[in-house]
PDB file of C-alpha atoms in Angstrom:
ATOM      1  CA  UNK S1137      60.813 -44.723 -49.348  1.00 52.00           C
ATOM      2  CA  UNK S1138      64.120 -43.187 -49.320  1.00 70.00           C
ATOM      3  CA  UNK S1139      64.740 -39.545 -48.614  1.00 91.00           C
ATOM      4  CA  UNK S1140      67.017 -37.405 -50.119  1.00 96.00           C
ATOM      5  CA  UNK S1141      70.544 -39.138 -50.898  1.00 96.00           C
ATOM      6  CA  UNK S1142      73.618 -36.962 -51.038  1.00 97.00           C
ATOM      7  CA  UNK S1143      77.315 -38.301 -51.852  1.00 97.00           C
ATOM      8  CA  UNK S1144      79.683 -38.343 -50.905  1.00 97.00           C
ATOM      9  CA  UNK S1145      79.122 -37.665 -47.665  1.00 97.00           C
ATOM     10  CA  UNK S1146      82.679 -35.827 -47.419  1.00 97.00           C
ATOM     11  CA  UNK S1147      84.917 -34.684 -49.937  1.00 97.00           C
ATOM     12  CA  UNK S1148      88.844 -33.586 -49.536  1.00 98.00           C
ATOM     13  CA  UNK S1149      90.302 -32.029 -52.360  1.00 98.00           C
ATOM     14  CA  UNK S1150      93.479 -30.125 -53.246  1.00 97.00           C
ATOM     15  CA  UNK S1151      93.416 -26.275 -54.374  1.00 97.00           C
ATOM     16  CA  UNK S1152      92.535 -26.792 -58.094  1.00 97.00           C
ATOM     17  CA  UNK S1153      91.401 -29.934 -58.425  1.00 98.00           C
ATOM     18  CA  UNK S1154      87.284 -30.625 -59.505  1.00 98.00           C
ATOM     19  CA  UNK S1155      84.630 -30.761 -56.870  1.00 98.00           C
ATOM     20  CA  UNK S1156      81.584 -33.060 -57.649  1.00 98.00           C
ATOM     21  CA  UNK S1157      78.577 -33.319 -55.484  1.00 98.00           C
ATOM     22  CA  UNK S1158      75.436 -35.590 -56.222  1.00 98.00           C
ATOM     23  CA  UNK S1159      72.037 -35.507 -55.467  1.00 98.00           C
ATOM     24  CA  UNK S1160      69.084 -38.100 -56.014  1.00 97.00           C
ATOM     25  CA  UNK S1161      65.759 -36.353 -54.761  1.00 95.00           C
ATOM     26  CA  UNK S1162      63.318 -38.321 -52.860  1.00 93.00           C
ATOM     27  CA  UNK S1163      60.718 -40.722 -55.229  1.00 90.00           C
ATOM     28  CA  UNK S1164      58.160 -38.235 -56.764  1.00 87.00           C
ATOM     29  CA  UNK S1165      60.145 -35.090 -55.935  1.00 89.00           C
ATOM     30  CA  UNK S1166      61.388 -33.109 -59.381  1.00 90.00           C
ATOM     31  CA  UNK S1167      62.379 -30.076 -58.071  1.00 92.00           C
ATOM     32  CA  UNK S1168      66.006 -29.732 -56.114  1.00 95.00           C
ATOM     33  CA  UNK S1169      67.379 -27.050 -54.462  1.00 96.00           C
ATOM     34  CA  UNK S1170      71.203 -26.725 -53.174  1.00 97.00           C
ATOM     35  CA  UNK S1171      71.958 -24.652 -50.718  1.00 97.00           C
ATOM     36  CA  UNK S1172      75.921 -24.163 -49.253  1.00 97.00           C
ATOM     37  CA  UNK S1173      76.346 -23.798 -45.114  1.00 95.00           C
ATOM     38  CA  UNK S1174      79.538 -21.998 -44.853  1.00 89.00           C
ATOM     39  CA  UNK S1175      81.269 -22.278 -40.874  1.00 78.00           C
ATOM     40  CA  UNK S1176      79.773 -20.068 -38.380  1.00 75.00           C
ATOM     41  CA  UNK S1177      77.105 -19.070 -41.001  1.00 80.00           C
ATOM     42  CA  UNK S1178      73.482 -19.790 -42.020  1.00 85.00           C
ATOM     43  CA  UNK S1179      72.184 -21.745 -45.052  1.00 94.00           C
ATOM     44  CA  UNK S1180      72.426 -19.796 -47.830  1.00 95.00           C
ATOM     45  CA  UNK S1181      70.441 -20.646 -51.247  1.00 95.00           C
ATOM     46  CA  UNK S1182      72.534 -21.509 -54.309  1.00 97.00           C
ATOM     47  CA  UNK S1183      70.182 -22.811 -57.412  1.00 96.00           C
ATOM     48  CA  UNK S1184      67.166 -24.307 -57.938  1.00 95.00           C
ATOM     49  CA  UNK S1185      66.732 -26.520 -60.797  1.00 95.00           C
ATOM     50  CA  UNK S1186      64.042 -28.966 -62.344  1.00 92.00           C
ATOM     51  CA  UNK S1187      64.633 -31.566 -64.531  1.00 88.00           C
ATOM     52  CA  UNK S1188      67.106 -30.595 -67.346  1.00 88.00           C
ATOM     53  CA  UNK S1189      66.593 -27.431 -66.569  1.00 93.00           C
ATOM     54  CA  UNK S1190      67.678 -24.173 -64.470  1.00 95.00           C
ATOM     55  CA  UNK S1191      65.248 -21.904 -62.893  1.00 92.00           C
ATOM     56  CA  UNK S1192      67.058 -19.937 -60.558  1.00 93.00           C
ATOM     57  CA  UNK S1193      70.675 -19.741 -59.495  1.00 95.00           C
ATOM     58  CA  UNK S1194      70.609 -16.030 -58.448  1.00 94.00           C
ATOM     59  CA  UNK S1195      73.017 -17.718 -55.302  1.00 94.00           C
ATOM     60  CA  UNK S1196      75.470 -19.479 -57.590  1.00 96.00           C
ATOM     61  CA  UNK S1197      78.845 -17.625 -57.563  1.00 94.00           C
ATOM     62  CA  UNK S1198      79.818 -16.190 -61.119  1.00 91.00           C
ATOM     63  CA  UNK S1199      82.329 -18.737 -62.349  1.00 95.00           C
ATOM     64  CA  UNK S1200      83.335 -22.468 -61.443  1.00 97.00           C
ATOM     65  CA  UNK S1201      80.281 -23.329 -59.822  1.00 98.00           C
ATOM     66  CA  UNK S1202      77.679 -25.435 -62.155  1.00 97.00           C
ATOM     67  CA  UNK S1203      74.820 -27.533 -61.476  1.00 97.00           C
ATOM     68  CA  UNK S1204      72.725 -30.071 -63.436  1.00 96.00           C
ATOM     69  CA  UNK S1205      69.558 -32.084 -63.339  1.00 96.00           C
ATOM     70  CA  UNK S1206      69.964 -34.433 -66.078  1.00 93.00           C
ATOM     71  CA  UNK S1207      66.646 -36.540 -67.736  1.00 90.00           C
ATOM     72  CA  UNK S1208      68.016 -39.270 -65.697  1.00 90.00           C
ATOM     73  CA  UNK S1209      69.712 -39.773 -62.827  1.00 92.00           C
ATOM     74  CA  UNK S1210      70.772 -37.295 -60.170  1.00 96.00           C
ATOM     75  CA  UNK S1211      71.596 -33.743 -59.537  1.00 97.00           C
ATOM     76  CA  UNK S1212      75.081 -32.630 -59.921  1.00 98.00           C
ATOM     77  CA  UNK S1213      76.897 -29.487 -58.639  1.00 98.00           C
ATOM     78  CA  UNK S1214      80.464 -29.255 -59.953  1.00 98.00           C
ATOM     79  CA  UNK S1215      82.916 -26.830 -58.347  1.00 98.00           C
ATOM     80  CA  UNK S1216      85.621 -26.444 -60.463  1.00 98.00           C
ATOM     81  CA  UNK S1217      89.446 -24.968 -59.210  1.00 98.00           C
ATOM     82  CA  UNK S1218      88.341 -25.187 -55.750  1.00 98.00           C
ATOM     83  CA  UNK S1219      89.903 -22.989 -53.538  1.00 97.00           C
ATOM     84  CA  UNK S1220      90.020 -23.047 -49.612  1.00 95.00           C
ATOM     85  CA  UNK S1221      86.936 -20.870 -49.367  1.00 94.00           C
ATOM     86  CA  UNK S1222      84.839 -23.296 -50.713  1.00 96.00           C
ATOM     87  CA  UNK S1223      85.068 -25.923 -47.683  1.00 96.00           C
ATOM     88  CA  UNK S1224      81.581 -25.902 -46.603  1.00 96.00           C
ATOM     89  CA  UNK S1225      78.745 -28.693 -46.185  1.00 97.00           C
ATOM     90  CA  UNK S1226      76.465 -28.351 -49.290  1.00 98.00           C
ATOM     91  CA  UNK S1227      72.822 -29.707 -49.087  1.00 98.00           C
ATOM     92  CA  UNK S1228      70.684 -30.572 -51.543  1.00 97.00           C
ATOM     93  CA  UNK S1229      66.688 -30.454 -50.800  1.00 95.00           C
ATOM     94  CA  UNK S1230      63.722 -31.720 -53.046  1.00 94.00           C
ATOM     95  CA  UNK S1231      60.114 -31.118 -53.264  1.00 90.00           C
ATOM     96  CA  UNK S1232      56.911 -32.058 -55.198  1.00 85.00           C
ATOM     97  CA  UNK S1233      56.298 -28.590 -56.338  1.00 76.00           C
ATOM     98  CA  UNK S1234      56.850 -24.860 -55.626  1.00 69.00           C
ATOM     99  CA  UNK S1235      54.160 -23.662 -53.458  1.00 64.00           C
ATOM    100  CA  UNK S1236      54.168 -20.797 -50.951  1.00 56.00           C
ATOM    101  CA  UNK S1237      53.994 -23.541 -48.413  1.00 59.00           C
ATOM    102  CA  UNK S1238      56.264 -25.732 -49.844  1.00 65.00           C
ATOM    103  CA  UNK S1239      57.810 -28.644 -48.112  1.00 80.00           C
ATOM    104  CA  UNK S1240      61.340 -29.183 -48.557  1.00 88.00           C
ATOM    105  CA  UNK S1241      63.121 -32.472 -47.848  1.00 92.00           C
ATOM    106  CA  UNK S1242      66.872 -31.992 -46.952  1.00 95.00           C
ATOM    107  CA  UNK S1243      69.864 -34.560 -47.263  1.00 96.00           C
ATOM    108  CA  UNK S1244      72.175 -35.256 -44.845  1.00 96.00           C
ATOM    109  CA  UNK S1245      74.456 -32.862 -46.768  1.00 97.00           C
ATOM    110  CA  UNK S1246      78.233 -33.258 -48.309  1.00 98.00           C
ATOM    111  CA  UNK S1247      81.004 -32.060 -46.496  1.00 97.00           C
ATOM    112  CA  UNK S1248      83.740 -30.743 -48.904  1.00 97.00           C
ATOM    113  CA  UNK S1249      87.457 -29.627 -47.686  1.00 97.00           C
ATOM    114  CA  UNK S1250      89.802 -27.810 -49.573  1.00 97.00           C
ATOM    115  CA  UNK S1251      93.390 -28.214 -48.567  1.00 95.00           C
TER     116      UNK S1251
ATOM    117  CA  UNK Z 925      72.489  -8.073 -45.127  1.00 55.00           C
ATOM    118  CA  UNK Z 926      70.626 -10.755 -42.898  1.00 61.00           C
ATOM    119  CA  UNK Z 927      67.016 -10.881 -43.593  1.00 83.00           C
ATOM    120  CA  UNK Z 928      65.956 -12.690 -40.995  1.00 92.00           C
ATOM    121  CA  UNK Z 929      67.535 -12.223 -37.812  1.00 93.00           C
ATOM    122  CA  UNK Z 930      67.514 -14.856 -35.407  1.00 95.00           C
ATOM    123  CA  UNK Z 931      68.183 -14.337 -31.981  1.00 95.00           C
ATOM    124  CA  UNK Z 932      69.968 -15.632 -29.224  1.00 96.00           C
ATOM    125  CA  UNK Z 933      72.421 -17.181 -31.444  1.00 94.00           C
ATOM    126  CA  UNK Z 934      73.761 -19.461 -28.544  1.00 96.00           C
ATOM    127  CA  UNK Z 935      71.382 -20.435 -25.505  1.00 97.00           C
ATOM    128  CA  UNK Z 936      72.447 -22.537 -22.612  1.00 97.00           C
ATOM    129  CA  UNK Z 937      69.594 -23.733 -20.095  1.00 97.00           C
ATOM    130  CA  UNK Z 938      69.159 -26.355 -17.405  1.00 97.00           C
ATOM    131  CA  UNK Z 939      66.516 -29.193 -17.978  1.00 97.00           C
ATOM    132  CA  UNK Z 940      63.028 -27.636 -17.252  1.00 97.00           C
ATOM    133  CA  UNK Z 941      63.275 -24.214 -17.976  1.00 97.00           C
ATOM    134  CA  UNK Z 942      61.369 -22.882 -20.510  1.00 97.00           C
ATOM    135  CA  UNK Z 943      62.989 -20.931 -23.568  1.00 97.00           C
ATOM    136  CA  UNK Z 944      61.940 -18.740 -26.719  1.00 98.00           C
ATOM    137  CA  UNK Z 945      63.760 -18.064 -29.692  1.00 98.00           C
ATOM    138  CA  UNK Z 946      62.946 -15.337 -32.100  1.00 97.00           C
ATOM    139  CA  UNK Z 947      63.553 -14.819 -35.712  1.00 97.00           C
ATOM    140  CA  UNK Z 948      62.390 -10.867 -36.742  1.00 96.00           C
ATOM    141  CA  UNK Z 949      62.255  -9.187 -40.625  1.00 94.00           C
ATOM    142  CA  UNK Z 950      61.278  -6.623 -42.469  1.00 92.00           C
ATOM    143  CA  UNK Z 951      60.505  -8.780 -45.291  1.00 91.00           C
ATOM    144  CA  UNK Z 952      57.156 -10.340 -45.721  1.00 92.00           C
ATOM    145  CA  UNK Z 953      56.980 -14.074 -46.196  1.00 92.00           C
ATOM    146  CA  UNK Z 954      54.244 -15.913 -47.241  1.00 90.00           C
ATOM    147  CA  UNK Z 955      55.585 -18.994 -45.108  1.00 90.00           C
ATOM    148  CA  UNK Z 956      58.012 -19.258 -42.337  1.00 93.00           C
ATOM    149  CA  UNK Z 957      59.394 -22.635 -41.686  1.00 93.00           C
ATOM    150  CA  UNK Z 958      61.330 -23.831 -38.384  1.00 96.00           C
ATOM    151  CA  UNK Z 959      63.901 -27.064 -38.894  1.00 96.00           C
ATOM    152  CA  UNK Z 960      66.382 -28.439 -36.077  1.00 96.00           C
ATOM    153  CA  UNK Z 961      69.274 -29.654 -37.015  1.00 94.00           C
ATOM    154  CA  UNK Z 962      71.452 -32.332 -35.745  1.00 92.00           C
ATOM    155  CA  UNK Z 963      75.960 -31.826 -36.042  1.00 90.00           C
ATOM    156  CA  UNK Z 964      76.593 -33.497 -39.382  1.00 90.00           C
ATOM    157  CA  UNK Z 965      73.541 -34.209 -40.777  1.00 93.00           C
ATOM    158  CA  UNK Z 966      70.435 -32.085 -42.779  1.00 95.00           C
ATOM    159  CA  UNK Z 967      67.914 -29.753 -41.404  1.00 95.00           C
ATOM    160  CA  UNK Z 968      64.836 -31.503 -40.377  1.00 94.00           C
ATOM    161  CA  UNK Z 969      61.289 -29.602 -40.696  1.00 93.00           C
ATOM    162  CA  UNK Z 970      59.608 -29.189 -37.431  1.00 95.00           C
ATOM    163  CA  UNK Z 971      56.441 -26.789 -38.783  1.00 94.00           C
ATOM    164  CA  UNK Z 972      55.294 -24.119 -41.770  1.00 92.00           C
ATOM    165  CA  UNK Z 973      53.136 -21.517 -40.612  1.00 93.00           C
ATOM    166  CA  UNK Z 974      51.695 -20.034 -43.401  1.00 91.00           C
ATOM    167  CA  UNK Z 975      48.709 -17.849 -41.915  1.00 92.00           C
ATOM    168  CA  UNK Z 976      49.492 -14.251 -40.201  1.00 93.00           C
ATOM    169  CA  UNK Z 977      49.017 -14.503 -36.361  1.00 94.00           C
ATOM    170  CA  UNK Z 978      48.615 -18.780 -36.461  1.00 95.00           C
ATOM    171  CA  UNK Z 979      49.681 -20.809 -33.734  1.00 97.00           C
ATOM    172  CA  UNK Z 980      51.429 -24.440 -33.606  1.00 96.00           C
ATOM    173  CA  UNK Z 981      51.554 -26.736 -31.257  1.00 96.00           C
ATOM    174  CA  UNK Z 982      53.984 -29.601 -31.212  1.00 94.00           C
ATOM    175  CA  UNK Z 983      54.165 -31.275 -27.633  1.00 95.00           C
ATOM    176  CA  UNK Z 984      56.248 -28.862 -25.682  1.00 97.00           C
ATOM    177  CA  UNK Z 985      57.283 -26.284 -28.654  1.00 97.00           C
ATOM    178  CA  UNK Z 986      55.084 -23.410 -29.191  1.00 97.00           C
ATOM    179  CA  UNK Z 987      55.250 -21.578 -32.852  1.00 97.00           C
ATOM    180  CA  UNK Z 988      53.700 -18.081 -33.516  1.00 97.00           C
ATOM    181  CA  UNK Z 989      53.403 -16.691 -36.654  1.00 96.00           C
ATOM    182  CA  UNK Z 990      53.407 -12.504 -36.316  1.00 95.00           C
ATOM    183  CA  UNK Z 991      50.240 -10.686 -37.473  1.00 94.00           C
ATOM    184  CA  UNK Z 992      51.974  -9.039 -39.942  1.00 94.00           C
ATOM    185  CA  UNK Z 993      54.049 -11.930 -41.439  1.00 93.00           C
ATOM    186  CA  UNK Z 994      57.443 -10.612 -40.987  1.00 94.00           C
ATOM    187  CA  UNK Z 995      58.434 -12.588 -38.002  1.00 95.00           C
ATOM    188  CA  UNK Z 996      58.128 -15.815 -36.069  1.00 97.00           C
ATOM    189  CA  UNK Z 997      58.777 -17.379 -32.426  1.00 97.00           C
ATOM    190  CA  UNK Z 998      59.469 -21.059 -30.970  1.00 97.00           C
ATOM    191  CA  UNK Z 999      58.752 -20.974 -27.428  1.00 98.00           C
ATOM    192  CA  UNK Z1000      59.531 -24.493 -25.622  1.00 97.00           C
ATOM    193  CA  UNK Z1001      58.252 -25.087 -22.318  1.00 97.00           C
ATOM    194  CA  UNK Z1002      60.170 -27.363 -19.893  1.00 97.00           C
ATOM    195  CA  UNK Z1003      62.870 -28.047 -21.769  1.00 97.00           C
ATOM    196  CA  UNK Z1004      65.316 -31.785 -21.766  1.00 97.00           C
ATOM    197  CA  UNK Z1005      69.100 -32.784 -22.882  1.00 96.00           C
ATOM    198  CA  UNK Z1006      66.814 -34.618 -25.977  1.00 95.00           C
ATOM    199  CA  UNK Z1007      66.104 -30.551 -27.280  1.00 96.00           C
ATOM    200  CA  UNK Z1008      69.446 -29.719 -27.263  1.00 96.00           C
ATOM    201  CA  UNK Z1009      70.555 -28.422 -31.199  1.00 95.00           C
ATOM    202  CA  UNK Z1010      70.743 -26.166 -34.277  1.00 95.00           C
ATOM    203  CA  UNK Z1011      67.293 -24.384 -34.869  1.00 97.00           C
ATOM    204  CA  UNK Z1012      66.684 -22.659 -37.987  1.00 96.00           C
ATOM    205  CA  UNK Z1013      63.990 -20.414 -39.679  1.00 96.00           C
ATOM    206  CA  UNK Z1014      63.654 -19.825 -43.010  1.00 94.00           C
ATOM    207  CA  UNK Z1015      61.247 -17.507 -44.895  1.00 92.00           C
ATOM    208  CA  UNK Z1016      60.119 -18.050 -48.317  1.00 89.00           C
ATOM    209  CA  UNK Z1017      58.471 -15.048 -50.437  1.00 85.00           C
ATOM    210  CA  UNK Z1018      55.699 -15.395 -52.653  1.00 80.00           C
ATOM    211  CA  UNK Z1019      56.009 -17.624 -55.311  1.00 75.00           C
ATOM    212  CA  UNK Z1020      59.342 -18.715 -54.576  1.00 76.00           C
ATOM    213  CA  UNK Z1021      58.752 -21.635 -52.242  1.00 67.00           C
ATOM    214  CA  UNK Z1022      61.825 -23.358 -52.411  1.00 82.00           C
ATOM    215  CA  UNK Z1023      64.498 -20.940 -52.481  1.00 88.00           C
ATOM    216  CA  UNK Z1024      64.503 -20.285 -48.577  1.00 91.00           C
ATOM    217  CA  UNK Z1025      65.684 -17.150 -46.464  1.00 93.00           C
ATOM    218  CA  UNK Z1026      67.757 -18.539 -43.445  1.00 94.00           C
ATOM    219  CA  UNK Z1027      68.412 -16.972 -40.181  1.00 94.00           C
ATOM    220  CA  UNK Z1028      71.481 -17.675 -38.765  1.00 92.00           C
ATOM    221  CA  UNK Z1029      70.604 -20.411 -36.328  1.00 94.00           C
ATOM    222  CA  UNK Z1030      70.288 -20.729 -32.504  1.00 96.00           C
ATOM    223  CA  UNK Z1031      72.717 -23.218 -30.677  1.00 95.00           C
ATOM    224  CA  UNK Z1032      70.783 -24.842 -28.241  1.00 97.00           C
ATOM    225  CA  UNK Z1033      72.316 -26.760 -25.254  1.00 97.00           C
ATOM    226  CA  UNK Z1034      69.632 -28.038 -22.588  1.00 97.00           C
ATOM    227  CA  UNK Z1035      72.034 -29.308 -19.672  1.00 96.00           C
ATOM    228  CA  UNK Z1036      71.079 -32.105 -17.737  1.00 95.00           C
TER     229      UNK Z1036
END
């Protein structure tokens, strides 16, 4: 019973180049959350999505950040043009549903640096 | 604006002295969550209080839940190296489960 799988695990890119981060929520979890840990800061929520579709990303940044929960297979969040202030670890969380007391399942997170 | 503030941010103890760590609002939350996380890897759930004024008990760490659902404690009584990390709480508001209200995090070295 696997958890929640994130990969890669780290990422280097160049200024400009395409960021892509994947996500497979844990066996009988459809709802996944991404959240982006910036250095010397706390978690911080990005989008929420179910499958095929978006139902919050009130934490996404305007433009070159995307994210998608295709029919099948996992979650992506693109980062497109990546600039230096995007190095962060991004983690991905699932759950079974969205209850007050929900219980989220977190990855071990993917580490992206932009040179 | 932080909603949940989370204090000390760094704590440094010797082995067997007991600690508390606070996380305060002004929000209400219907649940507050506490995780611990290890360098390089995901936050791990420790408890969810959801019920103004409840208690948890887990071995030697203590949560509280305020009356009034706006803030939160982890007390941990005779602390070892094996406690040393990143705790977090995170709020969530009413019907939005997931999408989880950090505090910044207390740094938590137990020293042998």
């Amino acid at each position: 019973n696997a958890g929640v799988m994130q990969n890669p695990r780290h990422l280097v890119r160049r200024r400009g180049q395409e960021a892509r981060l994947r996500c497979s929520p844990m066996k009988g979890h459809s709802h996944v959350y991404w959240y982006r840990q910036l250095p010397e800061e706390g978690l911080k929520f990005m989008v929420y999505l179910q499958k095929e579709n978006i139902i919050d990303e009130s934490g996404m940044p305007k433009e070159r950040f995307s994210a998608e929960f295709p029919k099948e297979g996992p979650s992506i969040l693109r980062i497109q043009q990546v600039v230096r202030g995007d190095s962060a670890a991004y983690f991905c969380a699932s759950s079974k549903d969205n209850s007050g007391a929900n219980v989220l399942t977190f990855g071990a997170g993917s580490r992206l640096t932009v040179l | 604006t932080q909603l949940l503030e989370q204090s000390p941010q760094f704590l440094s103890i010797q082995e067997g002295e007991n600690l508390t760590v606070y996380c305060n609002s002004s929000s209400v939350f219907s649940s507050l969550q506490w995780y611990r996380q290890e360098p390089g890897e995901g936050p791990v759930l420790l408890v969810t209080v959801v019920t103004g004024g409840e208690v948890k008990k887990l071995k030697r760490l203590t949560f509280q839940f305020g009356d009034a659902r706006k803030d939160s404690s982890l007390h941990i009584t005779a602390a070892q190296p094996g406690d040393t990390g990143l705790y977090l709480c995170a709020g969530a508001r009413y019907n939005q489960g997931g999408k989880l209200i950090f505090g910044q995090g207390t740094e938590l070295s137990v020293k042998p």
